[in-house]
PDB file of C-alpha atoms in Angstrom:
ATOM      1  CA  MET S 250      11.008 -23.376 -19.527  1.00 91.00           C
ATOM      2  CA  ILE S 251      12.392 -20.272 -21.546  1.00 95.00           C
ATOM      3  CA  GLN S 252      13.094 -17.099 -19.572  1.00 97.00           C
ATOM      4  CA  ILE S 253      13.288 -13.869 -21.494  1.00 98.00           C
ATOM      5  CA  LYS S 254      15.473 -11.189 -19.951  1.00 97.00           C
ATOM      6  CA  LYS S 255      16.045  -7.766 -20.855  1.00 97.00           C
ATOM      7  CA  CYS S 256      19.737  -7.135 -21.671  1.00 97.00           C
ATOM      8  CA  THR S 257      21.925  -4.618 -19.829  1.00 96.00           C
ATOM      9  CA  LEU S 258      25.238  -3.388 -20.875  1.00 95.00           C
ATOM     10  CA  ASP S 259      26.737  -6.004 -18.774  1.00 96.00           C
ATOM     11  CA  ASP S 260      25.301  -8.590 -21.567  1.00 97.00           C
ATOM     12  CA  TYR S 261      27.116  -7.301 -24.412  1.00 96.00           C
ATOM     13  CA  ASP S 262      29.662 -10.299 -24.557  1.00 95.00           C
ATOM     14  CA  ILE S 263      26.763 -12.806 -24.602  1.00 96.00           C
ATOM     15  CA  VAL S 264      24.888 -10.944 -27.115  1.00 96.00           C
ATOM     16  CA  GLU S 265      27.921 -10.466 -29.370  1.00 94.00           C
ATOM     17  CA  ASN S 266      28.909 -14.080 -29.363  1.00 94.00           C
ATOM     18  CA  LEU S 267      25.260 -14.835 -30.791  1.00 96.00           C
ATOM     19  CA  PHE S 268      25.333 -11.720 -33.126  1.00 95.00           C
ATOM     20  CA  LYS S 269      28.639 -13.014 -34.557  1.00 92.00           C
ATOM     21  CA  ARG S 270      26.936 -16.629 -35.097  1.00 94.00           C
ATOM     22  CA  LEU S 271      24.034 -14.806 -36.938  1.00 93.00           C
ATOM     23  CA  ILE S 272      26.038 -12.851 -39.162  1.00 90.00           C
ATOM     24  CA  ASN S 273      28.213 -15.850 -39.973  1.00 89.00           C
ATOM     25  CA  GLU S 274      25.073 -17.852 -40.993  1.00 89.00           C
ATOM     26  CA  ILE S 275      23.763 -15.046 -42.991  1.00 88.00           C
ATOM     27  CA  ILE S 276      27.300 -14.861 -44.676  1.00 87.00           C
ATOM     28  CA  ILE S 277      27.387 -18.373 -45.563  1.00 86.00           C
ATOM     29  CA  LYS S 278      23.658 -18.646 -46.788  1.00 86.00           C
ATOM     30  CA  THR S 279      23.949 -15.518 -48.881  1.00 83.00           C
ATOM     31  CA  THR S 280      27.251 -14.310 -50.820  1.00 77.00           C
ATOM     32  CA  GLY S 281      30.070 -15.603 -48.537  1.00 73.00           C
ATOM     33  CA  ASP S 282      31.472 -12.059 -48.407  1.00 75.00           C
ATOM     34  CA  PRO S 283      32.237 -11.238 -44.991  1.00 74.00           C
ATOM     35  CA  SER S 284      32.936  -7.604 -45.854  1.00 72.00           C
ATOM     36  CA  LEU S 285      29.092  -7.338 -46.170  1.00 70.00           C
ATOM     37  CA  PHE S 286      28.915  -6.626 -42.082  1.00 74.00           C
ATOM     38  CA  SER S 287      31.027  -4.406 -39.946  1.00 72.00           C
ATOM     39  CA  LEU S 288      31.635  -6.160 -36.512  1.00 74.00           C
ATOM     40  CA  SER S 289      34.351  -3.643 -35.274  1.00 76.00           C
ATOM     41  CA  ASP S 290      32.222  -1.204 -33.405  1.00 82.00           C
ATOM     42  CA  THR S 291      29.478  -3.404 -32.098  1.00 89.00           C
ATOM     43  CA  ARG S 292      30.279  -2.946 -28.486  1.00 91.00           C
ATOM     44  CA  GLU S 293      30.078   0.884 -28.922  1.00 92.00           C
ATOM     45  CA  ALA S 294      26.925   0.722 -30.983  1.00 92.00           C
ATOM     46  CA  PHE S 295      25.306  -1.824 -28.340  1.00 94.00           C
ATOM     47  CA  ASN S 296      26.166   0.481 -25.539  1.00 93.00           C
ATOM     48  CA  GLN S 297      24.844   3.729 -27.240  1.00 94.00           C
ATOM     49  CA  GLY S 298      21.852   2.402 -28.423  1.00 94.00           C
ATOM     50  CA  LEU S 299      20.727   0.963 -25.006  1.00 95.00           C
ATOM     51  CA  GLU S 300      21.718   3.929 -23.183  1.00 95.00           C
ATOM     52  CA  GLN S 301      20.003   6.156 -25.656  1.00 95.00           C
ATOM     53  CA  GLY S 302      16.867   4.026 -25.439  1.00 92.00           C
ATOM     54  CA  ILE S 303      16.549   3.440 -29.180  1.00 94.00           C
ATOM     55  CA  TYR S 304      17.470  -0.197 -29.240  1.00 96.00           C
ATOM     56  CA  SER S 305      15.872  -3.000 -27.063  1.00 97.00           C
ATOM     57  CA  VAL S 306      17.695  -6.319 -26.516  1.00 98.00           C
ATOM     58  CA  PHE S 307      16.225  -9.281 -25.021  1.00 98.00           C
ATOM     59  CA  MET S 308      17.737 -12.903 -24.139  1.00 98.00           C
ATOM     60  CA  ALA S 309      16.159 -16.050 -24.312  1.00 98.00           C
ATOM     61  CA  ILE S 310      17.576 -18.302 -21.409  1.00 98.00           C
ATOM     62  CA  THR S 311      16.893 -22.000 -20.786  1.00 96.00           C
ATOM     63  CA  GLY S 312      18.737 -24.243 -18.227  1.00 94.00           C
ATOM     64  CA  GLY S 313      20.854 -21.370 -17.173  1.00 95.00           C
ATOM     65  CA  GLN S 314      22.224 -20.947 -20.928  1.00 97.00           C
ATOM     66  CA  THR S 315      21.361 -18.081 -23.152  1.00 98.00           C
ATOM     67  CA  VAL S 316      20.231 -19.807 -26.274  1.00 98.00           C
ATOM     68  CA  GLY S 317      18.892 -16.715 -28.369  1.00 98.00           C
ATOM     69  CA  PHE S 318      18.368 -13.024 -28.542  1.00 98.00           C
ATOM     70  CA  ILE S 319      16.067 -10.707 -30.213  1.00 98.00           C
ATOM     71  CA  SER S 320      16.742  -6.939 -30.718  1.00 97.00           C
ATOM     72  CA  MET S 321      14.078  -4.107 -31.833  1.00 98.00           C
ATOM     73  CA  CYS S 322      14.139  -0.563 -32.284  1.00 97.00           C
ATOM     74  CA  GLU S 323      11.211   2.023 -32.495  1.00 96.00           C
ATOM     75  CA  SER S 324      10.304   4.019 -35.732  1.00 96.00           C
ATOM     76  CA  PHE S 325       7.372   6.233 -37.021  1.00 95.00           C
ATOM     77  CA  SER S 326       5.805   6.537 -40.462  1.00 94.00           C
ATOM     78  CA  LEU S 327       2.758   7.701 -41.778  1.00 95.00           C
ATOM     79  CA  TYR S 328       2.125   4.419 -43.436  1.00 90.00           C
ATOM     80  CA  THR S 329       1.917   2.866 -40.114  1.00 89.00           C
ATOM     81  CA  ASP S 330      -0.121   5.466 -38.622  1.00 92.00           C
ATOM     82  CA  GLY S 331       2.514   6.373 -36.184  1.00 94.00           C
ATOM     83  CA  ARG S 332       5.056   4.380 -33.820  1.00 95.00           C
ATOM     84  CA  PHE S 333       5.829   0.978 -34.923  1.00 96.00           C
ATOM     85  CA  GLY S 334       8.788  -1.630 -34.024  1.00 96.00           C
ATOM     86  CA  ILE S 335      11.471  -3.033 -36.174  1.00 96.00           C
ATOM     87  CA  ILE S 336      13.101  -6.533 -35.228  1.00 97.00           C
ATOM     88  CA  GLN S 337      16.661  -5.801 -36.100  1.00 96.00           C
ATOM     89  CA  GLU S 338      18.121  -9.202 -35.168  1.00 95.00           C
ATOM     90  CA  LEU S 339      16.865 -12.397 -34.014  1.00 97.00           C
ATOM     91  CA  TYR S 340      18.993 -15.514 -33.554  1.00 97.00           C
ATOM     92  CA  VAL S 341      18.563 -18.840 -31.862  1.00 97.00           C
ATOM     93  CA  LEU S 342      21.305 -21.379 -31.291  1.00 97.00           C
ATOM     94  CA  GLU S 343      20.949 -24.064 -33.838  1.00 95.00           C
ATOM     95  CA  ASP S 344      20.523 -26.822 -31.209  1.00 96.00           C
ATOM     96  CA  TYR S 345      17.643 -25.067 -29.764  1.00 97.00           C
ATOM     97  CA  ARG S 346      15.735 -24.213 -32.997  1.00 95.00           C
ATOM     98  CA  SER S 347      12.186 -25.942 -33.470  1.00 92.00           C
ATOM     99  CA  MET S 348      12.058 -25.982 -29.556  1.00 95.00           C
ATOM    100  CA  ASN S 349       9.707 -22.741 -29.441  1.00 95.00           C
ATOM    101  CA  VAL S 350      12.780 -20.501 -28.484  1.00 97.00           C
ATOM    102  CA  GLY S 351      12.351 -18.052 -31.499  1.00 97.00           C
ATOM    103  CA  GLY S 352       8.354 -18.414 -31.087  1.00 97.00           C
ATOM    104  CA  GLU S 353       8.751 -17.104 -27.298  1.00 97.00           C
ATOM    105  CA  LEU S 354      11.029 -14.476 -28.456  1.00 98.00           C
ATOM    106  CA  LEU S 355       8.399 -12.998 -31.099  1.00 97.00           C
ATOM    107  CA  LYS S 356       5.374 -13.472 -28.589  1.00 97.00           C
ATOM    108  CA  PHE S 357       7.556 -11.344 -26.210  1.00 97.00           C
ATOM    109  CA  ALA S 358       8.489  -8.717 -28.862  1.00 97.00           C
ATOM    110  CA  VAL S 359       4.614  -8.510 -29.686  1.00 97.00           C
ATOM    111  CA  ASP S 360       3.875  -8.075 -25.795  1.00 97.00           C
ATOM    112  CA  TYR S 361       6.659  -5.454 -25.533  1.00 97.00           C
ATOM    113  CA  GLY S 362       5.233  -3.598 -28.948  1.00 96.00           C
ATOM    114  CA  GLN S 363       1.869  -3.580 -27.160  1.00 96.00           C
ATOM    115  CA  GLU S 364       3.196  -1.901 -24.044  1.00 96.00           C
ATOM    116  CA  LYS S 365       5.035   0.634 -26.135  1.00 95.00           C
ATOM    117  CA  GLU S 366       1.778   1.188 -28.154  1.00 95.00           C
ATOM    118  CA  TRP S 367       3.495   0.174 -31.548  1.00 96.00           C
ATOM    119  CA  LYS S 368       0.873  -0.015 -34.294  1.00 93.00           C
ATOM    120  CA  ARG S 369       2.991  -2.918 -35.998  1.00 95.00           C
ATOM    121  CA  LEU S 370       6.046  -4.951 -35.563  1.00 96.00           C
ATOM    122  CA  GLU S 371       8.129  -5.342 -38.868  1.00 95.00           C
ATOM    123  CA  VAL S 372      10.965  -7.676 -39.902  1.00 95.00           C
ATOM    124  CA  CYS S 373      13.267  -8.291 -42.840  1.00 91.00           C
ATOM    125  CA  THR S 374      14.738 -11.396 -44.292  1.00 87.00           C
ATOM    126  CA  PRO S 375      16.550 -11.972 -47.553  1.00 78.00           C
ATOM    127  CA  PRO S 376      14.165 -13.273 -50.065  1.00 74.00           C
ATOM    128  CA  ILE S 377      16.189 -16.152 -51.390  1.00 81.00           C
ATOM    129  CA  PRO S 378      15.680 -19.743 -51.081  1.00 85.00           C
ATOM    130  CA  GLU S 379      18.426 -20.231 -48.258  1.00 86.00           C
ATOM    131  CA  PHE S 380      16.164 -18.273 -46.015  1.00 87.00           C
ATOM    132  CA  GLU S 381      12.847 -20.165 -46.800  1.00 90.00           C
ATOM    133  CA  ARG S 382      12.652 -21.980 -43.399  1.00 91.00           C
ATOM    134  CA  THR S 383      13.192 -18.356 -41.758  1.00 91.00           C
ATOM    135  CA  LEU S 384      10.470 -17.089 -43.732  1.00 91.00           C
ATOM    136  CA  ARG S 385       8.006 -19.705 -42.894  1.00 93.00           C
ATOM    137  CA  PHE S 386       9.104 -19.296 -39.159  1.00 94.00           C
ATOM    138  CA  TYR S 387       7.910 -15.939 -39.229  1.00 94.00           C
ATOM    139  CA  LYS S 388       4.440 -16.661 -41.179  1.00 94.00           C
ATOM    140  CA  LYS S 389       3.829 -19.387 -38.683  1.00 95.00           C
ATOM    141  CA  ASN S 390       4.061 -16.657 -35.941  1.00 95.00           C
ATOM    142  CA  GLY S 391       1.507 -14.455 -37.602  1.00 94.00           C
ATOM    143  CA  PHE S 392       3.701 -12.280 -39.970  1.00 94.00           C
ATOM    144  CA  SER S 393       2.923 -11.313 -43.408  1.00 93.00           C
ATOM    145  CA  ILE S 394       4.759 -10.610 -46.571  1.00 90.00           C
ATOM    146  CA  THR S 395       4.259  -7.119 -47.569  1.00 87.00           C
ATOM    147  CA  GLY S 396       6.527  -7.032 -50.436  1.00 79.00           C
ATOM    148  CA  GLY S 397       9.422  -4.746 -51.797  1.00 76.00           C
ATOM    149  CA  LYS S 398      13.097  -5.284 -51.235  1.00 76.00           C
ATOM    150  CA  LYS S 399      15.242  -3.799 -48.581  1.00 78.00           C
ATOM    151  CA  LEU S 400      17.817  -1.278 -50.135  1.00 77.00           C
ATOM    152  CA  LYS S 401      20.476   0.682 -48.383  1.00 78.00           C
ATOM    153  CA  ILE S 402      23.038   3.472 -48.958  1.00 82.00           C
ATOM    154  CA  MET S 403      25.791   3.960 -47.004  1.00 79.00           C
ATOM    155  CA  ILE S 404      26.201   7.718 -45.655  1.00 86.00           C
ATOM    156  CA  SER S 405      28.951   7.416 -43.246  1.00 74.00           C
ATOM    157  CA  GLU S 406      31.547   4.809 -42.383  1.00 65.00           C
TER     158      GLU S 406
END
């Protein structure tokens, strides 16, 4: 049985461990360039996001072990007719994949979004062959491709 628990500040070390595994997988599957991600201020960002209520994190626990997590934030846009959620991170330990842990986290995220009265839930995954399994996972769980590419510009370090 999979239990979903809302994270608190005390859960940082567990989430950080899973987050680092996620980032490592992304780096390995993409460019191999570890400088793409900054891991130096994650505790501060985690604490600030939770304290300000702009970042919500939930852990999947089975057999007394945390095996995955999902994080979300709220956004607002005219194209969505108001408030919507964005999945920022989703990770499941490799040994627990294809065991419905990710599906349970997504189901929980949809229920959470309904409680928050979000219009939709969005997620971004790299559009490269190395993430085809991830793309199939999201499609299997009801997500549809909307197109476009994610771009960024750094405005502070």
